[in-house]
Every structure is written in C-alpha cells, then in structure tokens.
C-alpha cells in the first residue's frame, strides 16, 4: 500500500474485519461483515471503526442525534492518529455541505436541492435524459461496429457518461468538462492513487468548482447551482463555500453511484436470463428490477462516517464517545432478518415492495434517489429495447471490481450488442 496505515491481518486486531482495498472478494467480505454481528468492528487501511450491518439497527442509528457528521467529533482525528495522509479522509473531509453538516444548518443547506429533485420536478428533465440515452445507445452501436470482435465496454461508453451528463445539465457543468471530471473522480476513488495525488486533484476540483460558482454568481442561468446561489426569501443565503460544497457533493454522488445502479442491473439480468425474460415479456415491471438491484448489489458498499458525541448503548455493545461509525449498505441489503433467508439471491419475484435502505434513512437520506431511479428507468428499457440480444462478452467471474473501498465499482463491463 502507498499509505502509512498498512493493513494488518485479523488476528492482530481483535477480530475486526479488514476491508480489502483491492476488493477481491466482495461477496465473501459482505458475508463476513454480516456474520460479525449487527455492529461489527472493521479496519479501514489500519484505521479502526464500527460498522452497521443490519437494516433494523441502521434505521435506528441513522436518526440518532448523538451520531454526527462533524469530523472534529472523531477521537482518532482529535488525537492526530488520523490525518490527511489517510487515503479515505476525502470521503469525510469534503468541505462544508449538506453531506457534512447536521441539524438546522443541514436543513438550510439541503432544502433547495431536495426541492429541485422531487419526482414532479424531474418530469421536466425526462426528455433530456431520454435524448442523452438515445445518443449514447448510438455511441454503443458505433463503438461495437468499429471494434474487430464487436465487443464494447458498457461502462465507459454508456453507464458512465449518462449520469455525468444528467448531473452536469442539472448543475450547469459544461459538457467539455465531463471527461476531466470523470478522470479526476476515478482517481479520487481508486486506492491505487497515491494520497498526495489525491489531495492535489481535490484541490484542483475545488478551484474548478469555485470558478464555476463565481461565474454563475455573475451570470445566473437555469440550473441548480444558480438556484443555490440566489438568496432565499427570508432564509439565510448559502455562502460561496457552501454552494461549492453542495455542487461537488452533487456531481460526485450524482454520477458515481448511478453508474453502479445501471451496470449492476444489466449484469444481474444477464446472469438471470429467466428473470430477464419475465421483464421483457412485461410480467415484471422495470421498477422492480431497479429496487431489487439496489438491494442486492448496492452502488455504495460502505458510507463513511458518523461520530458518537456520547456513549451509545446498542444491545450489549457500546459505541464509545468519539468512535467512528460506518454504514455497510451492501451487508444491510443482504440482511436475512430483513429480506429472508434467500437475501443473497437476486430475485425480482420476491414479494414487493422491496424494503431496502440503499438510499439511507433519516435527515441525510439521498436527495438524488428519485433522480437515479428515473435515469435507470429510462436507460435500462432503452438499452434492452435497442439491443434485445445484449450479452456479456466475458464470463461473469472475469468482471473485475476497481480498487475502491466505498463504492461498488466495475472496472469495465465488456458486452456484445447482438446475441
Ligand atoms: C466525494 C468527494 C467530494 O468532493 C464530495 C463528496 C460528498 C458527497 C459524497 C462523495 C464525496 C462520495 C460519494 C458519496 C457522496 C454522497 C453520496 C455518495 C458518499 C465524499 C455515496 O456513495 C452514497
């Protein structure tokens, strides 16, 4: 590892589950977390934390005001044992925004964004999403024709640019900047990126976003960034730092997570052809495919992090004041107490509604949930409608995950468009 916090093995850390930065066995790790109990001890690149692996406990803790986002409440940070040298610090120390603040201030930072992303408001941008989808399906066909064996990467040509375009349009980020942003976020999330490089690219992104906010302040347009800048009637306007924080949270979250939703749904259907048949025959709605994918193969594996402002009793366990608490959404989606003994099976015929918690719960529940559902609801039927013979070009066990500790991220998804 290129970090000072070399991972130790489980024997020397009191049985904590060591989260593998290389993501070599995600299903095995998810099962180990689940077996370690509702509140499991984990190690993230040498840094100890607790993680929640059960639906019911997450539901309870995600509304507990004694758990806060404020990094200064973390004992390891206070004592200088975690610093900016830790490769995951950027997942927590992301600037002042709706992602990092709680309580009344959090509502102030978040209201405009959540109002802009209601299902009703999203109807307005549906035609644009359909247009982007059509263009990217053309790009898929073109790339496939150009390649000798017809193989094309569904990730880089379709699943990645689509959410980027959608969130770019919403936030007013010029299309010319999208490749730069995707490249930087890829490096941000990858554990192979040296930490100095990661800190440098985050600083570059801050410069980029600050310039964009200044430009939108001078010439507001019809996007959410401009709306965030314009003073609210009666309310406290957001500062430049707060608008920048929200903007980068939206762009990072809006494109990174939806890639996973789209790719994981396609992969699940292609490896369960009997279920794909039912969907294409109209027996089971796309909405169910989307919800089951969200439960079974969550785009976010672990969400970092909240901190205890006092001791919190959890059954026979205690979260000590100052400890860090992660939410392991992938384990929660596979919780047998919530989803039954067959929780590890992808099954769109299970009784619906599928009550998963993949978008979180409580005040910080994902404000983009409806947006990602609309994107997937457009992208998936359009993809299978245009290419009914779509199939994977490699065996399923050859699909590699990127070395990313918090997101469920395929390196690539090579497909053939015609069966
Ligand atoms: C990435 C780095 C950055 O500049 C800003 C943010 C804030 C929002 C975070 C994002 C982060 C990482 C991915 C997150 C997203 C919110 C939702 C998304 C955690 C830290 C998920 O994976 C659920």
GROMACS .gro file of C-alpha atoms and ligand atoms in nm:
model
  442
    1UNK     CA    1   0.000   0.000   0.000
    2UNK     CA    2   0.112   0.352  -0.064
    3UNK     CA    3  -0.006   0.470   0.277
    4UNK     CA    4   0.141   0.462   0.624
    5UNK     CA    5  -0.158   0.273   0.761
    6UNK     CA    6  -0.063  -0.072   0.642
    7UNK     CA    7  -0.350  -0.314   0.686
    8UNK     CA    8  -0.287  -0.580   0.949
    9UNK     CA    9  -0.444  -0.922   0.947
   10UNK     CA   10  -0.749  -1.002   1.153
   11UNK     CA   11  -0.550  -1.198   1.412
   12UNK     CA   12  -0.366  -0.889   1.535
   13UNK     CA   13  -0.661  -0.653   1.556
   14UNK     CA   14  -0.902  -0.827   1.790
   15UNK     CA   15  -1.105  -0.992   1.516
   16UNK     CA   16  -1.201  -0.682   1.322
   17UNK     CA   17  -1.299  -0.741   0.960
   18UNK     CA   18  -1.024  -0.591   0.746
   19UNK     CA   19  -1.186  -0.418   0.449
   20UNK     CA   20  -0.989  -0.514   0.139
   21UNK     CA   21  -0.876  -0.209  -0.061
   22UNK     CA   22  -0.837  -0.430  -0.369
   23UNK     CA   23  -1.198  -0.560  -0.345
   24UNK     CA   24  -1.101  -0.912  -0.442
   25UNK     CA   25  -1.399  -1.087  -0.285
   26UNK     CA   26  -1.687  -0.851  -0.226
   27UNK     CA   27  -1.945  -1.124  -0.161
   28UNK     CA   28  -1.717  -1.301   0.086
   29UNK     CA   29  -1.646  -0.976   0.266
   30UNK     CA   30  -2.015  -0.887   0.281
   31UNK     CA   31  -2.090  -1.227   0.434
   32UNK     CA   32  -1.809  -1.189   0.689
   33UNK     CA   33  -1.943  -0.849   0.791
   34UNK     CA   34  -2.291  -0.989   0.834
   35UNK     CA   35  -2.151  -1.277   1.041
   36UNK     CA   36  -1.961  -1.033   1.262
   37UNK     CA   37  -2.291  -0.906   1.405
   38UNK     CA   38  -2.518  -0.602   1.376
   39UNK     CA   39  -2.241  -0.371   1.495
   40UNK     CA   40  -1.913  -0.504   1.360
   41UNK     CA   41  -1.557  -0.396   1.422
   42UNK     CA   42  -1.375  -0.317   1.100
   43UNK     CA   43  -1.042  -0.183   0.989
   44UNK     CA   44  -1.012   0.065   0.703
   45UNK     CA   45  -0.647   0.086   0.594
   46UNK     CA   46  -0.532   0.045   0.951
   47UNK     CA   47  -0.797   0.274   1.099
   48UNK     CA   48  -1.046   0.107   1.334
   49UNK     CA   49  -1.418   0.180   1.315
   50UNK     CA   50  -1.754   0.021   1.384
   51UNK     CA   51  -1.993  -0.065   1.108
   52UNK     CA   52  -2.366  -0.130   1.099
   53UNK     CA   53  -2.459  -0.446   0.908
   54UNK     CA   54  -2.833  -0.477   0.984
   55UNK     CA   55  -3.129  -0.296   0.839
   56UNK     CA   56  -3.309  -0.251   1.172
   57UNK     CA   57  -3.007  -0.112   1.355
   58UNK     CA   58  -2.924   0.127   1.070
   59UNK     CA   59  -3.282   0.254   1.079
   60UNK     CA   60  -3.240   0.331   1.444
   61UNK     CA   61  -2.890   0.483   1.435
   62UNK     CA   62  -2.947   0.696   1.124
   63UNK     CA   63  -3.195   0.908   1.320
   64UNK     CA   64  -2.992   0.915   1.642
   65UNK     CA   65  -2.877   1.276   1.701
   66UNK     CA   66  -2.583   1.150   1.909
   67UNK     CA   67  -2.418   1.039   1.584
   68UNK     CA   68  -2.290   1.338   1.388
   69UNK     CA   69  -2.100   1.407   1.065
   70UNK     CA   70  -1.868   1.661   1.228
   71UNK     CA   71  -1.514   1.528   1.180
   72UNK     CA   72  -1.397   1.712   1.492
   73UNK     CA   73  -1.606   1.471   1.699
   74UNK     CA   74  -1.376   1.181   1.595
   75UNK     CA   75  -1.133   1.088   1.872
   76UNK     CA   76  -0.872   0.950   1.628
   77UNK     CA   77  -0.879   1.280   1.439
   78UNK     CA   78  -0.860   1.488   1.759
   79UNK     CA   79  -0.557   1.288   1.871
   80UNK     CA   80  -0.389   1.324   1.532
   81UNK     CA   81  -0.394   0.947   1.472
   82UNK     CA   82  -0.591   1.001   1.153
   83UNK     CA   83  -0.462   1.279   0.930
   84UNK     CA   84  -0.484   1.389   0.568
   85UNK     CA   85  -0.236   1.111   0.491
   86UNK     CA   86  -0.514   0.855   0.533
   87UNK     CA   87  -0.642   0.773   0.180
   88UNK     CA   88  -1.007   0.775   0.286
   89UNK     CA   89  -1.007   1.117   0.452
   90UNK     CA   90  -1.155   1.277   0.138
   91UNK     CA   91  -1.471   1.070   0.191
   92UNK     CA   92  -1.530   1.257   0.518
   93UNK     CA   93  -1.347   1.589   0.499
   94UNK     CA   94  -1.531   1.706   0.186
   95UNK     CA   95  -1.594   2.071   0.272
   96UNK     CA   96  -1.899   2.230   0.426
   97UNK     CA   97  -2.211   2.100   0.252
   98UNK     CA   98  -2.535   1.912   0.309
   99UNK     CA   99  -2.322   1.597   0.323
  100UNK     CA  100  -2.110   1.708   0.619
  101UNK     CA  101  -2.343   1.914   0.843
  102UNK     CA  102  -2.635   1.816   1.071
  103UNK     CA  103  -2.939   1.969   1.236
  104UNK     CA  104  -3.096   2.304   1.143
  105UNK     CA  105  -2.789   2.405   0.940
  106UNK     CA  106  -2.822   2.086   0.742
  107UNK     CA  107  -3.184   2.167   0.653
  108UNK     CA  108  -3.075   2.513   0.543
  109UNK     CA  109  -2.807   2.362   0.316
  110UNK     CA  110  -3.024   2.090   0.171
  111UNK     CA  111  -3.375   2.228   0.115
  112UNK     CA  112  -3.323   2.381  -0.230
  113UNK     CA  113  -3.155   2.070  -0.362
  114UNK     CA  114  -3.419   1.828  -0.241
  115UNK     CA  115  -3.694   2.054  -0.379
  116UNK     CA  116  -3.526   2.050  -0.720
  117UNK     CA  117  -3.514   1.670  -0.724
  118UNK     CA  118  -3.873   1.570  -0.647
  119UNK     CA  119  -4.039   1.325  -0.888
  120UNK     CA  120  -4.263   1.607  -1.012
  121UNK     CA  121  -3.975   1.842  -1.089
  122UNK     CA  122  -3.783   1.559  -1.252
  123UNK     CA  123  -4.059   1.513  -1.510
  124UNK     CA  124  -3.927   1.836  -1.666
  125UNK     CA  125  -3.590   1.682  -1.745
  126UNK     CA  126  -3.715   1.341  -1.855
  127UNK     CA  127  -3.698   1.434  -2.228
  128UNK     CA  128  -3.336   1.544  -2.187
  129UNK     CA  129  -3.246   1.214  -2.017
  130UNK     CA  130  -3.418   1.026  -2.300
  131UNK     CA  131  -3.220   1.223  -2.554
  132UNK     CA  132  -2.885   1.156  -2.379
  133UNK     CA  133  -2.978   0.788  -2.358
  134UNK     CA  134  -3.053   0.770  -2.731
  135UNK     CA  135  -2.724   0.939  -2.820
  136UNK     CA  136  -2.526   0.703  -2.600
  137UNK     CA  137  -2.702   0.399  -2.746
  138UNK     CA  138  -2.587   0.524  -3.088
  139UNK     CA  139  -2.236   0.555  -2.948
  140UNK     CA  140  -2.254   0.195  -2.826
  141UNK     CA  141  -2.357   0.073  -3.172
  142UNK     CA  142  -2.082   0.276  -3.335
  143UNK     CA  143  -1.808   0.157  -3.100
  144UNK     CA  144  -1.918  -0.201  -3.140
  145UNK     CA  145  -1.905  -0.173  -3.520
  146UNK     CA  146  -1.560  -0.019  -3.503
  147UNK     CA  147  -1.416  -0.291  -3.283
  148UNK     CA  148  -1.299  -0.606  -3.454
  149UNK     CA  149  -1.487  -0.854  -3.238
  150UNK     CA  150  -1.789  -0.631  -3.175
  151UNK     CA  151  -1.707  -0.605  -2.804
  152UNK     CA  152  -1.782  -0.272  -2.640
  153UNK     CA  153  -1.746  -0.152  -2.279
  154UNK     CA  154  -2.092  -0.078  -2.144
  155UNK     CA  155  -1.938   0.119  -1.859
  156UNK     CA  156  -1.723   0.376  -2.035
  157UNK     CA  157  -1.949   0.420  -2.338
  158UNK     CA  158  -2.292   0.418  -2.170
  159UNK     CA  159  -2.331   0.377  -1.793
  160UNK     CA  160  -2.067   0.634  -1.701
  161UNK     CA  161  -2.138   0.923  -1.939
  162UNK     CA  162  -2.517   0.911  -1.892
  163UNK     CA  163  -2.531   1.008  -1.521
  164UNK     CA  164  -2.249   1.257  -1.579
  165UNK     CA  165  -2.449   1.432  -1.850
  166UNK     CA  166  -2.762   1.437  -1.638
  167UNK     CA  167  -2.598   1.577  -1.327
  168UNK     CA  168  -2.388   1.810  -1.543
  169UNK     CA  169  -2.702   1.952  -1.701
  170UNK     CA  170  -2.872   1.991  -1.363
  171UNK     CA  171  -2.577   2.170  -1.205
  172UNK     CA  172  -2.471   2.369  -1.514
  173UNK     CA  173  -2.137   2.199  -1.579
  174UNK     CA  174  -2.031   2.232  -1.942
  175UNK     CA  175  -2.004   1.906  -2.138
  176UNK     CA  176  -1.647   1.988  -2.233
  177UNK     CA  177  -1.553   1.944  -1.865
  178UNK     CA  178  -1.710   1.599  -1.823
  179UNK     CA  179  -1.406   1.393  -1.928
  180UNK     CA  180  -1.188   1.594  -1.688
  181UNK     CA  181  -1.433   1.536  -1.403
  182UNK     CA  182  -1.476   1.164  -1.470
  183UNK     CA  183  -1.100   1.118  -1.486
  184UNK     CA  184  -1.045   1.303  -1.158
  185UNK     CA  185  -1.321   1.117  -0.971
  186UNK     CA  186  -1.192   0.786  -1.097
  187UNK     CA  187  -0.851   0.873  -0.948
  188UNK     CA  188  -1.014   1.008  -0.630
  189UNK     CA  189  -1.195   0.682  -0.557
  190UNK     CA  190  -0.914   0.444  -0.660
  191UNK     CA  191  -0.694   0.318  -0.377
  192UNK     CA  192  -0.407   0.288  -0.626
  193UNK     CA  193  -0.381   0.666  -0.645
  194UNK     CA  194  -0.106   0.794  -0.415
  195UNK     CA  195  -0.251   1.014  -0.143
  196UNK     CA  196  -0.051   1.327  -0.243
  197UNK     CA  197  -0.200   1.294  -0.589
  198UNK     CA  198  -0.550   1.256  -0.446
  199UNK     CA  199  -0.511   1.567  -0.229
  200UNK     CA  200  -0.380   1.760  -0.530
  201UNK     CA  201  -0.670   1.659  -0.752
  202UNK     CA  202  -0.921   1.752  -0.483
  203UNK     CA  203  -0.759   2.094  -0.461
  204UNK     CA  204  -0.783   2.128  -0.840
  205UNK     CA  205  -1.150   2.032  -0.827
  206UNK     CA  206  -1.209   2.298  -0.561
  207UNK     CA  207  -1.053   2.559  -0.788
  208UNK     CA  208  -1.271   2.442  -1.078
  209UNK     CA  209  -1.593   2.447  -0.875
  210UNK     CA  210  -1.517   2.783  -0.714
  211UNK     CA  211  -1.466   2.934  -1.061
  212UNK     CA  212  -1.795   2.784  -1.176
  213UNK     CA  213  -1.979   2.926  -0.874
  214UNK     CA  214  -1.830   3.273  -0.936
  215UNK     CA  215  -1.933   3.255  -1.300
  216UNK     CA  216  -2.290   3.154  -1.204
  217UNK     CA  217  -2.296   3.433  -0.946
  218UNK     CA  218  -2.211   3.685  -1.217
  219UNK     CA  219  -2.444   3.530  -1.477
  220UNK     CA  220  -2.706   3.306  -1.316
  221UNK     CA  221  -2.872   3.057  -1.551
  222UNK     CA  222  -3.145   2.800  -1.529
  223UNK     CA  223  -2.960   2.540  -1.323
  224UNK     CA  224  -2.944   2.423  -0.963
  225UNK     CA  225  -2.606   2.586  -0.899
  226UNK     CA  226  -2.757   2.925  -0.985
  227UNK     CA  227  -3.062   2.848  -0.771
  228UNK     CA  228  -2.835   2.765  -0.477
  229UNK     CA  229  -2.656   3.097  -0.517
  230UNK     CA  230  -2.969   3.313  -0.535
  231UNK     CA  231  -3.073   3.432  -0.192
  232UNK     CA  232  -3.376   3.263  -0.041
  233UNK     CA  233  -3.665   3.476   0.067
  234UNK     CA  234  -3.640   3.510   0.443
  235UNK     CA  235  -3.377   3.234   0.471
  236UNK     CA  236  -3.001   3.270   0.511
  237UNK     CA  237  -2.837   3.260   0.168
  238UNK     CA  238  -2.566   2.999   0.122
  239UNK     CA  239  -2.204   3.115   0.130
  240UNK     CA  240  -1.975   3.051  -0.166
  241UNK     CA  241  -1.807   2.771   0.030
  242UNK     CA  242  -2.146   2.609   0.094
  243UNK     CA  243  -2.254   2.630  -0.270
  244UNK     CA  244  -1.920   2.481  -0.377
  245UNK     CA  245  -1.962   2.204  -0.118
  246UNK     CA  246  -2.312   2.118  -0.238
  247UNK     CA  247  -2.208   2.135  -0.603
  248UNK     CA  248  -1.921   1.893  -0.561
  249UNK     CA  249  -2.129   1.658  -0.347
  250UNK     CA  250  -2.397   1.654  -0.618
  251UNK     CA  251  -2.155   1.591  -0.903
  252UNK     CA  252  -1.960   1.323  -0.716
  253UNK     CA  253  -2.268   1.144  -0.585
  254UNK     CA  254  -2.482   1.202  -0.893
  255UNK     CA  255  -2.254   1.031  -1.138
  256UNK     CA  256  -2.057   0.777  -0.935
  257UNK     CA  257  -2.346   0.592  -0.775
  258UNK     CA  258  -2.583   0.574  -1.073
  259UNK     CA  259  -2.311   0.407  -1.284
  260UNK     CA  260  -2.329   0.121  -1.036
  261UNK     CA  261  -2.707   0.101  -1.041
  262UNK     CA  262  -2.722   0.076  -1.421
  263UNK     CA  263  -2.433  -0.169  -1.461
  264UNK     CA  264  -2.536  -0.390  -1.170
  265UNK     CA  265  -2.892  -0.416  -1.303
  266UNK     CA  266  -2.772  -0.518  -1.651
  267UNK     CA  267  -2.532  -0.770  -1.502
  268UNK     CA  268  -2.798  -0.918  -1.273
  269UNK     CA  269  -3.043  -0.958  -1.561
  270UNK     CA  270  -2.787  -1.110  -1.797
  271UNK     CA  271  -2.687  -1.367  -1.535
  272UNK     CA  272  -3.054  -1.446  -1.459
  273UNK     CA  273  -3.199  -1.493  -1.808
  274UNK     CA  274  -3.525  -1.644  -1.680
  275UNK     CA  275  -3.588  -1.322  -1.489
  276UNK     CA  276  -3.484  -1.104  -1.784
  277UNK     CA  277  -3.746  -1.291  -1.991
  278UNK     CA  278  -4.018  -1.201  -1.740
  279UNK     CA  279  -3.918  -0.835  -1.758
  280UNK     CA  280  -3.904  -0.824  -2.138
  281UNK     CA  281  -4.241  -1.000  -2.153
  282UNK     CA  282  -4.387  -0.728  -1.933
  283UNK     CA  283  -4.466  -0.969  -1.649
  284UNK     CA  284  -4.247  -0.779  -1.403
  285UNK     CA  285  -4.200  -0.403  -1.414
  286UNK     CA  286  -3.862  -0.230  -1.454
  287UNK     CA  287  -3.925  -0.058  -1.122
  288UNK     CA  288  -3.892  -0.397  -0.950
  289UNK     CA  289  -3.564  -0.470  -1.130
  290UNK     CA  290  -3.431  -0.136  -1.010
  291UNK     CA  291  -3.536  -0.188  -0.647
  292UNK     CA  292  -3.405  -0.545  -0.634
  293UNK     CA  293  -3.074  -0.434  -0.786
  294UNK     CA  294  -3.049  -0.154  -0.531
  295UNK     CA  295  -3.099  -0.407  -0.251
  296UNK     CA  296  -2.887  -0.692  -0.384
  297UNK     CA  297  -2.589  -0.511  -0.535
  298UNK     CA  298  -2.574  -0.167  -0.375
  299UNK     CA  299  -2.372   0.102  -0.556
  300UNK     CA  300  -2.236   0.217  -0.219
  301UNK     CA  301  -2.073  -0.059  -0.018
  302UNK     CA  302  -1.980   0.144   0.291
  303UNK     CA  303  -2.074   0.500   0.378
  304UNK     CA  304  -1.814   0.692   0.578
  305UNK     CA  305  -1.874   0.810   0.853
  306UNK     CA  306  -2.054   0.939   1.161
  307UNK     CA  307  -1.909   1.002   1.509
  308UNK     CA  308  -2.055   0.944   1.854
  309UNK     CA  309  -2.084   1.259   2.066
  310UNK     CA  310  -2.150   1.040   2.373
  311UNK     CA  311  -2.156   0.670   2.462
  312UNK     CA  312  -2.441   0.496   2.282
  313UNK     CA  313  -2.568   0.164   2.414
  314UNK     CA  314  -2.653  -0.083   2.136
  315UNK     CA  315  -2.778  -0.411   2.282
  316UNK     CA  316  -2.482  -0.546   2.480
  317UNK     CA  317  -2.239  -0.325   2.290
  318UNK     CA  318  -2.141   0.036   2.335
  319UNK     CA  319  -2.040   0.284   2.071
  320UNK     CA  320  -1.794   0.486   2.274
  321UNK     CA  321  -1.790   0.864   2.259
  322UNK     CA  322  -1.557   0.968   1.977
  323UNK     CA  323  -1.579   0.641   1.781
  324UNK     CA  324  -1.643   0.638   1.407
  325UNK     CA  325  -1.948   0.456   1.272
  326UNK     CA  326  -1.976   0.335   0.912
  327UNK     CA  327  -2.295   0.211   0.747
  328UNK     CA  328  -2.231  -0.103   0.538
  329UNK     CA  329  -2.512  -0.073   0.288
  330UNK     CA  330  -2.417  -0.386   0.097
  331UNK     CA  331  -2.442  -0.601   0.410
  332UNK     CA  332  -2.769  -0.428   0.501
  333UNK     CA  333  -2.915  -0.518   0.162
  334UNK     CA  334  -2.823  -0.882   0.229
  335UNK     CA  335  -2.966  -0.880   0.583
  336UNK     CA  336  -3.158  -1.207   0.625
  337UNK     CA  337  -3.356  -1.064   0.918
  338UNK     CA  338  -3.497  -0.802   0.681
  339UNK     CA  339  -3.509  -0.985   0.348
  340UNK     CA  340  -3.541  -1.352   0.443
  341UNK     CA  341  -3.306  -1.648   0.426
  342UNK     CA  342  -3.267  -1.605   0.049
  343UNK     CA  343  -3.135  -1.248   0.085
  344UNK     CA  344  -2.825  -1.344  -0.116
  345UNK     CA  345  -3.036  -1.434  -0.420
  346UNK     CA  346  -3.127  -1.183  -0.690
  347UNK     CA  347  -3.499  -1.242  -0.725
  348UNK     CA  348  -3.735  -0.992  -0.883
  349UNK     CA  349  -4.029  -1.217  -0.796
  350UNK     CA  350  -3.982  -1.168  -0.421
  351UNK     CA  351  -4.277  -1.000  -0.250
  352UNK     CA  352  -4.275  -0.630  -0.324
  353UNK     CA  353  -4.235  -0.359  -0.221
  354UNK     CA  354  -3.875  -0.449  -0.152
  355UNK     CA  355  -3.798  -0.251   0.161
  356UNK     CA  356  -3.429  -0.180   0.117
  357UNK     CA  357  -3.234   0.105   0.273
  358UNK     CA  358  -2.983   0.167  -0.002
  359UNK     CA  359  -3.055   0.540  -0.018
  360UNK     CA  360  -3.009   0.572   0.357
  361UNK     CA  361  -3.262   0.688   0.611
  362UNK     CA  362  -3.331   0.994   0.823
  363UNK     CA  363  -3.229   1.354   0.757
  364UNK     CA  364  -2.942   1.266   0.521
  365UNK     CA  365  -3.144   1.023   0.307
  366UNK     CA  366  -3.021   1.050  -0.052
  367UNK     CA  367  -3.173   1.363  -0.210
  368UNK     CA  368  -3.097   1.217  -0.554
  369UNK     CA  369  -3.288   0.892  -0.505
  370UNK     CA  370  -3.572   0.984  -0.741
  371UNK     CA  371  -3.326   1.112  -0.999
  372UNK     CA  372  -3.126   0.789  -1.007
  373UNK     CA  373  -3.448   0.589  -1.036
  374UNK     CA  374  -3.563   0.800  -1.331
  375UNK     CA  375  -3.224   0.757  -1.501
  376UNK     CA  376  -3.226   0.380  -1.457
  377UNK     CA  377  -3.595   0.357  -1.554
  378UNK     CA  378  -3.512   0.528  -1.885
  379UNK     CA  379  -3.172   0.370  -1.950
  380UNK     CA  380  -3.250   0.003  -1.885
  381UNK     CA  381  -3.556  -0.050  -2.108
  382UNK     CA  382  -3.398   0.165  -2.379
  383UNK     CA  383  -3.083  -0.048  -2.374
  384UNK     CA  384  -3.264  -0.383  -2.387
  385UNK     CA  385  -3.518  -0.241  -2.634
  386UNK     CA  386  -3.248  -0.138  -2.878
  387UNK     CA  387  -3.027  -0.444  -2.826
  388UNK     CA  388  -3.254  -0.737  -2.732
  389UNK     CA  389  -2.964  -0.979  -2.787
  390UNK     CA  390  -2.734  -0.795  -2.545
  391UNK     CA  391  -2.496  -1.029  -2.364
  392UNK     CA  392  -2.178  -1.024  -2.159
  393UNK     CA  393  -1.861  -1.070  -2.363
  394UNK     CA  394  -1.672  -1.229  -2.072
  395UNK     CA  395  -1.757  -1.489  -1.810
  396UNK     CA  396  -1.919  -1.333  -1.506
  397UNK     CA  397  -1.625  -1.419  -1.278
  398UNK     CA  398  -1.393  -1.229  -1.509
  399UNK     CA  399  -1.563  -0.899  -1.435
  400UNK     CA  400  -1.326  -0.711  -1.206
  401UNK     CA  401  -1.406  -0.457  -0.938
  402UNK     CA  402  -1.196  -0.143  -0.915
  403UNK     CA  403  -0.983  -0.100  -0.602
  404UNK     CA  404  -1.238   0.133  -0.441
  405UNK     CA  405  -1.329   0.085  -0.076
  406UNK     CA  406  -1.661   0.264  -0.051
  407UNK     CA  407  -1.823   0.216  -0.391
  408UNK     CA  408  -1.918  -0.098  -0.578
  409UNK     CA  409  -1.738  -0.019  -0.896
  410UNK     CA  410  -1.677  -0.242  -1.200
  411UNK     CA  411  -1.353  -0.180  -1.388
  412UNK     CA  412  -1.534  -0.242  -1.716
  413UNK     CA  413  -1.829  -0.440  -1.847
  414UNK     CA  414  -1.745  -0.581  -2.192
  415UNK     CA  415  -2.062  -0.671  -2.381
  416UNK     CA  416  -2.179  -0.784  -2.723
  417UNK     CA  417  -2.482  -0.600  -2.852
  418UNK     CA  418  -2.622  -0.879  -3.066
  419UNK     CA  419  -2.681  -1.231  -2.943
  420LIG     C1  420  -1.668   1.274  -0.277
  420LIG     C2  421  -1.566   1.384  -0.270
  420LIG     C3  422  -1.630   1.520  -0.271
  420LIG     O1  423  -1.573   1.614  -0.323
  420LIG     C4  424  -1.757   1.533  -0.212
  420LIG     C5  425  -1.829   1.426  -0.161
  420LIG     C6  426  -1.954   1.450  -0.087
  420LIG     C7  427  -2.064   1.357  -0.130
  420LIG     C8  428  -2.018   1.211  -0.125
  420LIG     C9  429  -1.893   1.192  -0.214
  420LIG    C10  430  -1.778   1.285  -0.170
  420LIG    C11  431  -1.854   1.045  -0.219
  420LIG    C12  432  -1.969   0.953  -0.260
  420LIG    C13  433  -2.090   0.975  -0.175
  420LIG    C14  434  -2.127   1.122  -0.181
  420LIG    C15  435  -2.265   1.128  -0.118
  420LIG    C16  436  -2.332   1.003  -0.169
  420LIG    C17  437  -2.221   0.915  -0.229
  420LIG    C18  438  -2.064   0.926  -0.033
  420LIG    C19  439  -1.722   1.246  -0.034
  420LIG    C20  440  -2.246   0.771  -0.199
  420LIG     O2  441  -2.168   0.685  -0.226
  420LIG    C21  442  -2.371   0.733  -0.133
   0.00000   0.00000   0.00000
